[in-house]
């Protein structure tokens, strides 16, 4: 089974449980919080990924760490993921779960990548434009990429809108290369 399939299988199972319990959003919030905690602290991440730590000890630690801090569905899910040695896939599972919730809620995922934060007004204009164009609600995440010269990129579902300076320069370069310049034109 490929890595992508593993996260999808777990995310689908969690999605079905959360849908039955009518807790799609709350499950997502809890799982997101726990994934952030687990992966933001390097010592926690190394503990659960270490082959030197006894697997049953990892399960007990996971049970204790989520007990009382998460719903029964999320607590049992985290314990299952640790027991099946799938801790490494938690971030991917969360992303696949979010995609599933978006699909069920007829919502699109919108990711804006720019060199610097665009500001609330610009983001609101982008959201309004995209939601009217696609005819659905959007969930927005904003990221910065210091490698961009300027401009921004918008990822929505399977589409990319590249309004970066680098893309514009590449377009200009391509246009110049396509034009045939007669020999001796610059002499």
mmCIF file with all atom_site columns, C-alpha atoms in Angstrom, residues 36-132:
data_model
loop_
_atom_site.group_PDB
_atom_site.id
_atom_site.type_symbol
_atom_site.label_atom_id
_atom_site.label_alt_id
_atom_site.label_comp_id
_atom_site.label_asym_id
_atom_site.label_entity_id
_atom_site.label_seq_id
_atom_site.pdbx_PDB_ins_code
_atom_site.Cartn_x
_atom_site.Cartn_y
_atom_site.Cartn_z
_atom_site.occupancy
_atom_site.B_iso_or_equiv
_atom_site.pdbx_formal_charge
_atom_site.auth_seq_id
_atom_site.auth_comp_id
_atom_site.auth_asym_id
_atom_site.auth_atom_id
_atom_site.pdbx_PDB_model_num
ATOM 1  C CA . UNK A 1 36  ? 0.253   20.378 16.014 1.00 0.00 ? 36  UNK A CA 1
ATOM 2  C CA . UNK A 1 37  ? 1.270   19.370 19.544 1.00 0.00 ? 37  UNK A CA 1
ATOM 3  C CA . UNK A 1 38  ? 2.789   16.062 18.478 1.00 0.00 ? 38  UNK A CA 1
ATOM 4  C CA . UNK A 1 39  ? 4.790   17.501 15.601 1.00 0.00 ? 39  UNK A CA 1
ATOM 5  C CA . UNK A 1 40  ? 5.754   20.901 17.010 1.00 0.00 ? 40  UNK A CA 1
ATOM 6  C CA . UNK A 1 41  ? 7.776   19.372 19.852 1.00 0.00 ? 41  UNK A CA 1
ATOM 7  C CA . UNK A 1 42  ? 10.774  17.522 18.465 1.00 0.00 ? 42  UNK A CA 1
ATOM 8  C CA . UNK A 1 43  ? 11.162  15.289 21.530 1.00 0.00 ? 43  UNK A CA 1
ATOM 9  C CA . UNK A 1 44  ? 7.550   14.079 21.297 1.00 0.00 ? 44  UNK A CA 1
ATOM 10 C CA . UNK A 1 45  ? 7.886   13.385 17.576 1.00 0.00 ? 45  UNK A CA 1
ATOM 11 C CA . UNK A 1 46  ? 11.147  11.494 18.069 1.00 0.00 ? 46  UNK A CA 1
ATOM 12 C CA . UNK A 1 47  ? 9.654   9.473  20.930 1.00 0.00 ? 47  UNK A CA 1
ATOM 13 C CA . UNK A 1 48  ? 6.767   8.183  18.807 1.00 0.00 ? 48  UNK A CA 1
ATOM 14 C CA . UNK A 1 49  ? 8.965   7.579  15.750 1.00 0.00 ? 49  UNK A CA 1
ATOM 15 C CA . UNK A 1 50  ? 11.820  5.903  17.598 1.00 0.00 ? 50  UNK A CA 1
ATOM 16 C CA . UNK A 1 51  ? 12.318  2.188  16.941 1.00 0.00 ? 51  UNK A CA 1
ATOM 17 C CA . UNK A 1 52  ? 14.040  1.961  20.346 1.00 0.00 ? 52  UNK A CA 1
ATOM 18 C CA . UNK A 1 53  ? 10.863  2.721  22.315 1.00 0.00 ? 53  UNK A CA 1
ATOM 19 C CA . UNK A 1 54  ? 8.683   -0.298 23.033 1.00 0.00 ? 54  UNK A CA 1
ATOM 20 C CA . UNK A 1 55  ? 5.485   -0.104 20.893 1.00 0.00 ? 55  UNK A CA 1
ATOM 21 C CA . UNK A 1 56  ? 3.230   -0.951 23.846 1.00 0.00 ? 56  UNK A CA 1
ATOM 22 C CA . UNK A 1 57  ? 4.853   1.897  25.803 1.00 0.00 ? 57  UNK A CA 1
ATOM 23 C CA . UNK A 1 58  ? 4.073   4.271  22.919 1.00 0.00 ? 58  UNK A CA 1
ATOM 24 C CA . UNK A 1 59  ? 0.429   3.179  23.003 1.00 0.00 ? 59  UNK A CA 1
ATOM 25 C CA . UNK A 1 60  ? 0.195   3.738  26.774 1.00 0.00 ? 60  UNK A CA 1
ATOM 26 C CA . UNK A 1 61  ? 1.791   7.171  26.399 1.00 0.00 ? 61  UNK A CA 1
ATOM 27 C CA . UNK A 1 62  ? -0.608  8.102  23.588 1.00 0.00 ? 62  UNK A CA 1
ATOM 28 C CA . UNK A 1 63  ? -3.605  6.961  25.649 1.00 0.00 ? 63  UNK A CA 1
ATOM 29 C CA . UNK A 1 64  ? -2.490  9.001  28.664 1.00 0.00 ? 64  UNK A CA 1
ATOM 30 C CA . UNK A 1 65  ? -1.684  12.092 26.606 1.00 0.00 ? 65  UNK A CA 1
ATOM 31 C CA . UNK A 1 66  ? -5.073  12.310 24.868 1.00 0.00 ? 66  UNK A CA 1
ATOM 32 C CA . UNK A 1 67  ? -7.287  10.994 27.661 1.00 0.00 ? 67  UNK A CA 1
ATOM 33 C CA . UNK A 1 68  ? -9.600  13.770 28.822 1.00 0.00 ? 68  UNK A CA 1
ATOM 34 C CA . UNK A 1 69  ? -8.182  16.206 26.246 1.00 0.00 ? 69  UNK A CA 1
ATOM 35 C CA . UNK A 1 70  ? -10.032 14.893 23.216 1.00 0.00 ? 70  UNK A CA 1
ATOM 36 C CA . UNK A 1 71  ? -13.336 13.280 22.366 1.00 0.00 ? 71  UNK A CA 1
ATOM 37 C CA . UNK A 1 72  ? -13.629 9.524  22.480 1.00 0.00 ? 72  UNK A CA 1
ATOM 38 C CA . UNK A 1 73  ? -13.462 9.295  18.683 1.00 0.00 ? 73  UNK A CA 1
ATOM 39 C CA . UNK A 1 74  ? -10.233 11.301 18.406 1.00 0.00 ? 74  UNK A CA 1
ATOM 40 C CA . UNK A 1 75  ? -8.623  9.700  21.470 1.00 0.00 ? 75  UNK A CA 1
ATOM 41 C CA . UNK A 1 76  ? -9.343  6.193  20.166 1.00 0.00 ? 76  UNK A CA 1
ATOM 42 C CA . UNK A 1 77  ? -8.160  7.193  16.707 1.00 0.00 ? 77  UNK A CA 1
ATOM 43 C CA . UNK A 1 78  ? -4.827  8.554  17.956 1.00 0.00 ? 78  UNK A CA 1
ATOM 44 C CA . UNK A 1 79  ? -4.314  5.404  20.015 1.00 0.00 ? 79  UNK A CA 1
ATOM 45 C CA . UNK A 1 80  ? -5.095  3.232  16.981 1.00 0.00 ? 80  UNK A CA 1
ATOM 46 C CA . UNK A 1 81  ? -2.676  5.175  14.771 1.00 0.00 ? 81  UNK A CA 1
ATOM 47 C CA . UNK A 1 82  ? 0.099   4.730  17.347 1.00 0.00 ? 82  UNK A CA 1
ATOM 48 C CA . UNK A 1 83  ? -0.733  1.039  17.883 1.00 0.00 ? 83  UNK A CA 1
ATOM 49 C CA . UNK A 1 84  ? -0.601  0.373  14.119 1.00 0.00 ? 84  UNK A CA 1
ATOM 50 C CA . UNK A 1 85  ? 2.721   2.268  13.879 1.00 0.00 ? 85  UNK A CA 1
ATOM 51 C CA . UNK A 1 86  ? 1.249   4.936  11.596 1.00 0.00 ? 86  UNK A CA 1
ATOM 52 C CA . UNK A 1 87  ? 2.238   7.979  13.651 1.00 0.00 ? 87  UNK A CA 1
ATOM 53 C CA . UNK A 1 88  ? 4.384   9.283  10.802 1.00 0.00 ? 88  UNK A CA 1
ATOM 54 C CA . UNK A 1 89  ? 1.262   9.620  8.626  1.00 0.00 ? 89  UNK A CA 1
ATOM 55 C CA . UNK A 1 90  ? -0.749  11.779 11.055 1.00 0.00 ? 90  UNK A CA 1
ATOM 56 C CA . UNK A 1 91  ? -0.179  15.032 9.136  1.00 0.00 ? 91  UNK A CA 1
ATOM 57 C CA . UNK A 1 92  ? -1.223  13.403 5.858  1.00 0.00 ? 92  UNK A CA 1
ATOM 58 C CA . UNK A 1 93  ? -4.235  11.808 7.530  1.00 0.00 ? 93  UNK A CA 1
ATOM 59 C CA . UNK A 1 94  ? -5.293  15.226 8.811  1.00 0.00 ? 94  UNK A CA 1
ATOM 60 C CA . UNK A 1 95  ? -4.983  16.754 5.327  1.00 0.00 ? 95  UNK A CA 1
ATOM 61 C CA . UNK A 1 96  ? -6.978  13.908 3.760  1.00 0.00 ? 96  UNK A CA 1
ATOM 62 C CA . UNK A 1 97  ? -9.584  14.249 6.502  1.00 0.00 ? 97  UNK A CA 1
ATOM 63 C CA . UNK A 1 98  ? -9.893  17.994 5.801  1.00 0.00 ? 98  UNK A CA 1
ATOM 64 C CA . UNK A 1 99  ? -10.310 17.265 2.103  1.00 0.00 ? 99  UNK A CA 1
ATOM 65 C CA . UNK A 1 100 ? -13.081 14.793 2.911  1.00 0.00 ? 100 UNK A CA 1
ATOM 66 C CA . UNK A 1 101 ? -14.873 17.288 5.169  1.00 0.00 ? 101 UNK A CA 1
ATOM 67 C CA . UNK A 1 102 ? -14.596 19.938 2.465  1.00 0.00 ? 102 UNK A CA 1
ATOM 68 C CA . UNK A 1 103 ? -16.070 17.550 -0.092 1.00 0.00 ? 103 UNK A CA 1
ATOM 69 C CA . UNK A 1 104 ? -18.983 16.692 2.211  1.00 0.00 ? 104 UNK A CA 1
ATOM 70 C CA . UNK A 1 105 ? -19.623 20.369 2.965  1.00 0.00 ? 105 UNK A CA 1
ATOM 71 C CA . UNK A 1 106 ? -19.300 21.385 -0.723 1.00 0.00 ? 106 UNK A CA 1
ATOM 72 C CA . UNK A 1 107 ? -16.358 23.563 0.202  1.00 0.00 ? 107 UNK A CA 1
ATOM 73 C CA . UNK A 1 108 ? -13.099 24.221 -1.619 1.00 0.00 ? 108 UNK A CA 1
ATOM 74 C CA . UNK A 1 109 ? -9.665  24.465 -0.102 1.00 0.00 ? 109 UNK A CA 1
ATOM 75 C CA . UNK A 1 110 ? -7.898  27.694 -0.994 1.00 0.00 ? 110 UNK A CA 1
ATOM 76 C CA . UNK A 1 111 ? -4.198  28.100 -0.244 1.00 0.00 ? 111 UNK A CA 1
ATOM 77 C CA . UNK A 1 112 ? -2.574  31.455 -0.863 1.00 0.00 ? 112 UNK A CA 1
ATOM 78 C CA . UNK A 1 113 ? 1.224   31.519 -1.071 1.00 0.00 ? 113 UNK A CA 1
ATOM 79 C CA . UNK A 1 114 ? 3.037   34.858 -1.162 1.00 0.00 ? 114 UNK A CA 1
ATOM 80 C CA . UNK A 1 115 ? 6.372   36.387 -0.203 1.00 0.00 ? 115 UNK A CA 1
ATOM 81 C CA . UNK A 1 116 ? 4.745   38.487 2.526  1.00 0.00 ? 116 UNK A CA 1
ATOM 82 C CA . UNK A 1 117 ? 1.277   38.411 4.022  1.00 0.00 ? 117 UNK A CA 1
ATOM 83 C CA . UNK A 1 118 ? -1.182  39.974 1.581  1.00 0.00 ? 118 UNK A CA 1
ATOM 84 C CA . UNK A 1 119 ? -3.320  41.650 4.212  1.00 0.00 ? 119 UNK A CA 1
ATOM 85 C CA . UNK A 1 120 ? -6.957  41.160 5.106  1.00 0.00 ? 120 UNK A CA 1
ATOM 86 C CA . UNK A 1 121 ? -8.424  43.318 2.310  1.00 0.00 ? 121 UNK A CA 1
ATOM 87 C CA . UNK A 1 122 ? -6.527  41.535 -0.465 1.00 0.00 ? 122 UNK A CA 1
ATOM 88 C CA . UNK A 1 123 ? -7.336  38.100 0.955  1.00 0.00 ? 123 UNK A CA 1
ATOM 89 C CA . UNK A 1 124 ? -11.015 39.034 1.267  1.00 0.00 ? 124 UNK A CA 1
ATOM 90 C CA . UNK A 1 125 ? -11.081 40.160 -2.394 1.00 0.00 ? 125 UNK A CA 1
ATOM 91 C CA . UNK A 1 126 ? -9.448  36.894 -3.470 1.00 0.00 ? 126 UNK A CA 1
ATOM 92 C CA . UNK A 1 127 ? -11.936 34.857 -1.398 1.00 0.00 ? 127 UNK A CA 1
ATOM 93 C CA . UNK A 1 128 ? -14.898 36.757 -2.838 1.00 0.00 ? 128 UNK A CA 1
ATOM 94 C CA . UNK A 1 129 ? -13.643 36.332 -6.397 1.00 0.00 ? 129 UNK A CA 1
ATOM 95 C CA . UNK A 1 130 ? -12.819 32.637 -6.051 1.00 0.00 ? 130 UNK A CA 1
ATOM 96 C CA . UNK A 1 131 ? -16.015 31.710 -4.212 1.00 0.00 ? 131 UNK A CA 1
ATOM 97 C CA . UNK A 1 132 ? -18.160 33.454 -6.848 1.00 0.00 ? 132 UNK A CA 1
#
